[in-house]
Amino acid sequence: MFRQMRIALRAGLGFAVVALLVFLLGVFALTRIAAMEGDAEKVDQRLLPTIQLLGQINQEFLMIRASTLRLLISEPAERSRGAETLDALRKTLAQERQDLDRLIQDSEGKALLANFDQSLARYESFQRRIVELALQNRMEEAIEITRGELNEHARSTSKAVYDLIGLNRNAANAASAHALEVAASAFQGVVVAMILAFIATIILAMLLTRSIVQPLAEAVGVAEVIAGGDLTR
């Protein structure tokens, strides 16, 4: 059947097969590149900013804890300024907390974020009471609060932050590992596709050449026989 086709059609089919292989190779490479770009974008646009923001939140919270304790040992004249510092720190922390909503999208992260909100709310309720008592110069009552549930809520808040950092760090490591796997599979796939394309090109070239040369050789043989005087062919 292949030999019955015109030469131009044979050549066209052969080149079409090679072009199809090249096209499929390009599609495969593009899909692998897109997968790697997706992992890179996830790490760059969401996971790393989340980890950095959580680090800032943790720092702000530690400063709030330290400033609250410092307020208890400060002079009466300095307590109003200390309360203003705490108020500014709380506002900064609240803004950073709002920024987390657009970065944390998965259900596990949202659950940990809810734990953080609950622990922070409990801590701030006690912390605000300490500030009020300190400004009223009721230092013994303020100090007594620090010996109760305050520290427990502070630890719970810090733990929630570290849990969120760990979750996003693990997700970043997983995305990096997946990108490496995709890159390795893409390299292997491209190598295999190149080998197959090379083999297919050789086979098609041989078939095309044979389909052209063999009939010509047969025609030349017949012509030589006829030229020798044998008209039976």
mmCIF file of C-alpha atoms in Angstrom:
data_model
loop_
_atom_site.group_PDB
_atom_site.id
_atom_site.type_symbol
_atom_site.label_atom_id
_atom_site.label_comp_id
_atom_site.label_asym_id
_atom_site.label_seq_id
_atom_site.Cartn_x
_atom_site.Cartn_y
_atom_site.Cartn_z
ATOM 1 C CA MET A 1 0.000 0.000 0.000
ATOM 2 C CA PHE A 2 2.814 2.378 0.879
ATOM 3 C CA ARG A 3 4.489 1.729 -2.486
ATOM 4 C CA GLN A 4 1.274 2.450 -4.339
ATOM 5 C CA MET A 5 1.214 6.022 -3.051
ATOM 6 C CA ARG A 6 2.769 8.859 -4.968
ATOM 7 C CA ILE A 7 6.245 9.893 -3.913
ATOM 8 C CA ALA A 8 5.083 13.310 -2.796
ATOM 9 C CA LEU A 9 2.406 11.748 -0.610
ATOM 10 C CA ARG A 10 4.869 9.304 0.902
ATOM 11 C CA ALA A 11 7.304 12.091 1.740
ATOM 12 C CA GLY A 12 4.492 14.204 3.143
ATOM 13 C CA LEU A 13 3.309 11.394 5.414
ATOM 14 C CA GLY A 14 6.833 10.782 6.629
ATOM 15 C CA PHE A 15 7.423 14.431 7.462
ATOM 16 C CA ALA A 16 3.976 14.610 9.066
ATOM 17 C CA VAL A 17 4.868 11.763 11.421
ATOM 18 C CA VAL A 18 8.145 13.459 12.363
ATOM 19 C CA ALA A 19 6.344 16.786 12.855
ATOM 20 C CA LEU A 20 3.763 15.062 15.067
ATOM 21 C CA LEU A 21 6.514 13.603 17.227
ATOM 22 C CA VAL A 22 8.149 17.006 17.561
ATOM 23 C CA PHE A 23 4.783 18.569 18.413
ATOM 24 C CA LEU A 24 4.068 15.965 21.095
ATOM 25 C CA LEU A 25 7.542 16.514 22.514
ATOM 26 C CA GLY A 26 6.862 20.248 22.699
ATOM 27 C CA VAL A 27 3.494 19.721 24.405
ATOM 28 C CA PHE A 28 5.072 17.389 26.959
ATOM 29 C CA ALA A 29 7.852 19.875 27.691
ATOM 30 C CA LEU A 30 5.387 22.754 28.066
ATOM 31 C CA THR A 31 3.197 20.820 30.502
ATOM 32 C CA ARG A 32 6.226 19.959 32.625
ATOM 33 C CA ILE A 33 7.406 23.565 32.562
ATOM 34 C CA ALA A 34 3.931 24.755 33.568
ATOM 35 C CA ALA A 35 3.927 22.332 36.514
ATOM 36 C CA MET A 36 7.312 23.591 37.700
ATOM 37 C CA GLU A 37 6.224 27.208 37.287
ATOM 38 C CA GLY A 38 3.121 26.441 39.355
ATOM 39 C CA ASP A 39 5.229 25.076 42.202
ATOM 40 C CA ALA A 40 7.619 28.022 41.999
ATOM 41 C CA GLU A 41 4.749 30.516 42.017
ATOM 42 C CA LYS A 42 3.147 28.777 45.000
ATOM 43 C CA VAL A 43 6.366 29.020 46.992
ATOM 44 C CA ASP A 44 7.244 32.553 45.875
ATOM 45 C CA GLN A 45 3.797 34.166 46.011
ATOM 46 C CA ARG A 46 2.189 32.409 48.971
ATOM 47 C CA LEU A 47 4.312 30.121 51.139
ATOM 48 C CA LEU A 48 7.435 32.239 51.646
ATOM 49 C CA PRO A 49 5.479 35.474 52.246
ATOM 50 C CA THR A 50 3.335 33.580 54.757
ATOM 51 C CA ILE A 51 6.383 32.323 56.637
ATOM 52 C CA GLN A 52 7.909 35.809 56.655
ATOM 53 C CA LEU A 53 4.664 37.367 57.860
ATOM 54 C CA LEU A 54 4.284 34.758 60.598
ATOM 55 C CA GLY A 55 7.813 35.545 61.710
ATOM 56 C CA GLN A 56 6.869 39.222 62.001
ATOM 57 C CA ILE A 57 3.704 38.329 63.916
ATOM 58 C CA ASN A 58 5.708 36.197 66.316
ATOM 59 C CA GLN A 59 8.150 39.053 66.838
ATOM 60 C CA GLU A 60 5.332 41.527 67.486
ATOM 61 C CA PHE A 61 3.723 39.144 69.976
ATOM 62 C CA LEU A 62 6.988 38.648 71.837
ATOM 63 C CA MET A 63 7.424 42.426 72.002
ATOM 64 C CA ILE A 64 3.893 42.739 73.423
ATOM 65 C CA ARG A 65 4.699 40.170 76.099
ATOM 66 C CA ALA A 66 7.976 41.855 76.964
ATOM 67 C CA SER A 67 6.425 45.345 77.014
ATOM 68 C CA THR A 68 3.591 44.118 79.239
ATOM 69 C CA LEU A 69 6.031 42.740 81.795
ATOM 70 C CA ARG A 70 8.182 45.873 81.525
ATOM 71 C CA LEU A 71 5.102 47.937 82.294
ATOM 72 C CA LEU A 72 4.828 46.220 85.668
ATOM 73 C CA ILE A 73 8.294 47.331 86.740
ATOM 74 C CA SER A 74 8.262 50.817 85.230
ATOM 75 C CA GLU A 75 7.851 54.047 87.123
ATOM 76 C CA PRO A 76 4.335 55.543 87.313
ATOM 77 C CA ALA A 77 5.348 58.414 85.042
ATOM 78 C CA GLU A 78 6.445 55.973 82.315
ATOM 79 C CA ARG A 79 3.375 53.739 82.358
ATOM 80 C CA SER A 80 1.257 55.899 80.062
ATOM 81 C CA ARG A 81 3.974 55.829 77.422
ATOM 82 C CA GLY A 82 4.319 52.082 77.906
ATOM 83 C CA ALA A 83 0.561 51.670 77.404
ATOM 84 C CA GLU A 84 0.774 53.698 74.171
ATOM 85 C CA THR A 85 3.602 51.467 72.965
ATOM 86 C CA LEU A 86 1.504 48.383 73.667
ATOM 87 C CA ASP A 87 -1.460 49.861 71.822
ATOM 88 C CA ALA A 88 0.718 50.544 68.757
ATOM 89 C CA LEU A 89 2.096 47.004 68.871
ATOM 90 C CA ARG A 90 -1.420 45.534 69.054
ATOM 91 C CA LYS A 91 -2.514 47.573 66.044
ATOM 92 C CA THR A 92 0.492 46.395 64.049
ATOM 93 C CA LEU A 93 -0.208 42.804 65.043
ATOM 94 C CA ALA A 94 -3.885 43.145 64.063
ATOM 95 C CA GLN A 95 -2.926 44.469 60.605
ATOM 96 C CA GLU A 96 -0.458 41.664 60.047
ATOM 97 C CA ARG A 97 -3.101 39.185 61.150
ATOM 98 C CA GLN A 98 -5.492 40.524 58.490
ATOM 99 C CA ASP A 99 -2.820 40.065 55.836
ATOM 100 C CA LEU A 100 -2.710 36.358 56.666
ATOM 101 C CA ASP A 101 -6.270 35.854 55.412
ATOM 102 C CA ARG A 102 -5.259 36.323 51.763
ATOM 103 C CA LEU A 103 -2.211 34.058 52.106
ATOM 104 C CA ILE A 104 -3.558 31.087 54.052
ATOM 105 C CA GLN A 105 -6.095 29.272 51.865
ATOM 106 C CA ASP A 106 -6.046 25.592 52.801
ATOM 107 C CA SER A 107 -8.376 24.142 55.421
ATOM 108 C CA GLU A 108 -5.593 22.944 57.722
ATOM 109 C CA GLY A 109 -3.999 26.385 57.732
ATOM 110 C CA LYS A 110 -7.328 28.078 58.428
ATOM 111 C CA ALA A 111 -7.920 25.714 61.362
ATOM 112 C CA LEU A 112 -4.530 26.599 62.847
ATOM 113 C CA LEU A 113 -5.235 30.265 62.226
ATOM 114 C CA ALA A 114 -8.510 29.944 64.141
ATOM 115 C CA ASN A 115 -6.580 28.444 67.065
ATOM 116 C CA PHE A 116 -4.214 31.388 66.942
ATOM 117 C CA ASP A 117 -7.104 33.861 66.979
ATOM 118 C CA GLN A 118 -8.713 32.183 69.981
ATOM 119 C CA SER A 119 -5.477 32.008 71.966
ATOM 120 C CA LEU A 120 -4.542 35.582 71.101
ATOM 121 C CA ALA A 121 -8.007 36.862 72.070
ATOM 122 C CA ARG A 122 -7.770 35.154 75.459
ATOM 123 C CA TYR A 123 -4.267 36.497 76.023
ATOM 124 C CA GLU A 124 -5.245 40.052 75.060
ATOM 125 C CA SER A 125 -8.231 40.034 77.419
ATOM 126 C CA PHE A 126 -5.872 39.403 80.336
ATOM 127 C CA GLN A 127 -3.182 41.672 78.957
ATOM 128 C CA ARG A 128 -5.530 44.630 78.590
ATOM 129 C CA ARG A 129 -6.674 44.105 82.166
ATOM 130 C CA ILE A 130 -3.047 44.233 83.324
ATOM 131 C CA VAL A 131 -2.555 47.547 81.510
ATOM 132 C CA GLU A 132 -5.697 48.996 83.071
ATOM 133 C CA LEU A 133 -4.600 47.974 86.561
ATOM 134 C CA ALA A 134 -1.076 49.284 86.001
ATOM 135 C CA LEU A 135 -2.402 52.670 84.888
ATOM 136 C CA GLN A 136 -4.540 52.739 88.058
ATOM 137 C CA ASN A 137 -1.409 51.936 90.093
ATOM 138 C CA ARG A 138 -2.955 48.653 91.294
ATOM 139 C CA MET A 139 0.283 46.800 90.709
ATOM 140 C CA GLU A 140 -0.296 43.842 93.021
ATOM 141 C CA GLU A 141 -3.505 42.918 91.204
ATOM 142 C CA ALA A 142 -1.782 43.316 87.836
ATOM 143 C CA ILE A 143 1.134 41.116 88.890
ATOM 144 C CA GLU A 144 -1.264 38.503 90.244
ATOM 145 C CA ILE A 145 -2.830 38.144 86.763
ATOM 146 C CA THR A 146 0.580 37.321 85.301
ATOM 147 C CA ARG A 147 0.766 34.326 87.645
ATOM 148 C CA GLY A 148 -2.479 32.852 86.354
ATOM 149 C CA GLU A 149 -3.839 31.960 82.917
ATOM 150 C CA LEU A 150 -1.916 34.683 81.089
ATOM 151 C CA ASN A 151 1.181 32.549 80.538
ATOM 152 C CA GLU A 152 -0.883 29.577 79.382
ATOM 153 C CA HIS A 153 -2.621 31.668 76.732
ATOM 154 C CA ALA A 154 0.702 33.205 75.717
ATOM 155 C CA ARG A 155 2.197 29.737 75.186
ATOM 156 C CA SER A 156 -0.876 28.645 73.216
ATOM 157 C CA THR A 157 -0.590 31.703 70.985
ATOM 158 C CA SER A 158 3.101 31.130 70.323
ATOM 159 C CA LYS A 159 2.486 27.445 69.633
ATOM 160 C CA ALA A 160 -0.203 28.320 67.075
ATOM 161 C CA VAL A 161 2.253 30.625 65.290
ATOM 162 C CA TYR A 162 4.977 27.963 65.234
ATOM 163 C CA ASP A 163 2.461 25.377 63.998
ATOM 164 C CA LEU A 164 1.523 27.681 61.124
ATOM 165 C CA ILE A 165 5.172 28.285 60.293
ATOM 166 C CA GLY A 166 5.833 24.538 60.331
ATOM 167 C CA LEU A 167 2.831 23.859 58.095
ATOM 168 C CA ASN A 168 3.928 26.373 55.485
ATOM 169 C CA ARG A 169 7.569 25.303 55.685
ATOM 170 C CA ASN A 170 6.542 21.696 55.049
ATOM 171 C CA ALA A 171 4.357 22.815 52.149
ATOM 172 C CA ALA A 172 7.280 24.768 50.676
ATOM 173 C CA ASN A 173 9.556 21.735 51.003
ATOM 174 C CA ALA A 174 6.906 19.544 49.374
ATOM 175 C CA ALA A 175 6.505 22.002 46.485
ATOM 176 C CA SER A 176 10.269 22.121 46.015
ATOM 177 C CA ALA A 177 10.508 18.319 46.020
ATOM 178 C CA HIS A 178 7.632 18.075 43.536
ATOM 179 C CA ALA A 179 9.336 20.575 41.235
ATOM 180 C CA LEU A 180 12.516 18.496 41.327
ATOM 181 C CA GLU A 181 10.529 15.341 40.514
ATOM 182 C CA VAL A 182 8.815 17.087 37.619
ATOM 183 C CA ALA A 183 12.163 18.346 36.320
ATOM 184 C CA ALA A 184 13.634 14.829 36.512
ATOM 185 C CA SER A 185 10.626 13.261 34.776
ATOM 186 C CA ALA A 186 10.702 16.012 32.129
ATOM 187 C CA PHE A 187 14.377 15.340 31.425
ATOM 188 C CA GLN A 188 13.777 11.601 31.127
ATOM 189 C CA GLY A 189 10.695 12.154 28.987
ATOM 190 C CA VAL A 190 12.498 14.499 26.612
ATOM 191 C CA VAL A 191 15.414 12.078 26.254
ATOM 192 C CA VAL A 192 13.059 9.170 25.514
ATOM 193 C CA ALA A 193 11.047 11.265 23.069
ATOM 194 C CA MET A 194 14.207 12.384 21.275
ATOM 195 C CA ILE A 195 15.378 8.784 20.952
ATOM 196 C CA LEU A 196 11.979 7.689 19.639
ATOM 197 C CA ALA A 197 11.889 10.600 17.199
ATOM 198 C CA PHE A 198 15.386 9.714 16.002
ATOM 199 C CA ILE A 199 14.486 6.039 15.507
ATOM 200 C CA ALA A 200 11.198 6.932 13.814
ATOM 201 C CA THR A 201 12.976 9.339 11.471
ATOM 202 C CA ILE A 202 15.490 6.677 10.436
ATOM 203 C CA ILE A 203 12.772 4.070 9.903
ATOM 204 C CA LEU A 204 10.645 6.448 7.858
ATOM 205 C CA ALA A 205 13.652 7.538 5.807
ATOM 206 C CA MET A 206 14.537 3.900 5.099
ATOM 207 C CA LEU A 207 10.965 3.015 4.144
ATOM 208 C CA LEU A 208 10.637 6.070 1.922
ATOM 209 C CA THR A 209 13.979 5.452 0.258
ATOM 210 C CA ARG A 210 13.224 1.790 -0.226
ATOM 211 C CA SER A 211 9.806 2.494 -1.686
ATOM 212 C CA ILE A 212 11.453 4.752 -4.260
ATOM 213 C CA VAL A 213 14.675 2.875 -4.999
ATOM 214 C CA GLN A 214 13.278 -0.670 -5.185
ATOM 215 C CA PRO A 215 10.803 0.047 -8.030
ATOM 216 C CA LEU A 216 13.519 1.940 -9.895
ATOM 217 C CA ALA A 217 15.901 -0.973 -9.473
ATOM 218 C CA GLU A 218 13.275 -3.375 -10.769
ATOM 219 C CA ALA A 219 12.612 -1.095 -13.746
ATOM 220 C CA VAL A 220 16.332 -0.876 -14.535
ATOM 221 C CA GLY A 221 16.606 -4.676 -14.328
ATOM 222 C CA VAL A 222 13.704 -5.117 -16.735
ATOM 223 C CA ALA A 223 15.232 -2.544 -19.106
ATOM 224 C CA GLU A 224 18.563 -4.367 -19.094
ATOM 225 C CA VAL A 225 16.856 -7.684 -19.848
ATOM 226 C CA ILE A 226 14.935 -6.139 -22.734
ATOM 227 C CA ALA A 227 18.123 -4.489 -24.009
ATOM 228 C CA GLY A 228 19.732 -7.938 -24.007
ATOM 229 C CA GLY A 229 17.123 -9.126 -26.468
ATOM 230 C CA ASP A 230 14.799 -10.884 -24.078
ATOM 231 C CA LEU A 231 11.388 -9.492 -24.965
ATOM 232 C CA THR A 232 9.488 -11.867 -22.745
ATOM 233 C CA ARG A 233 9.723 -9.471 -19.787
#
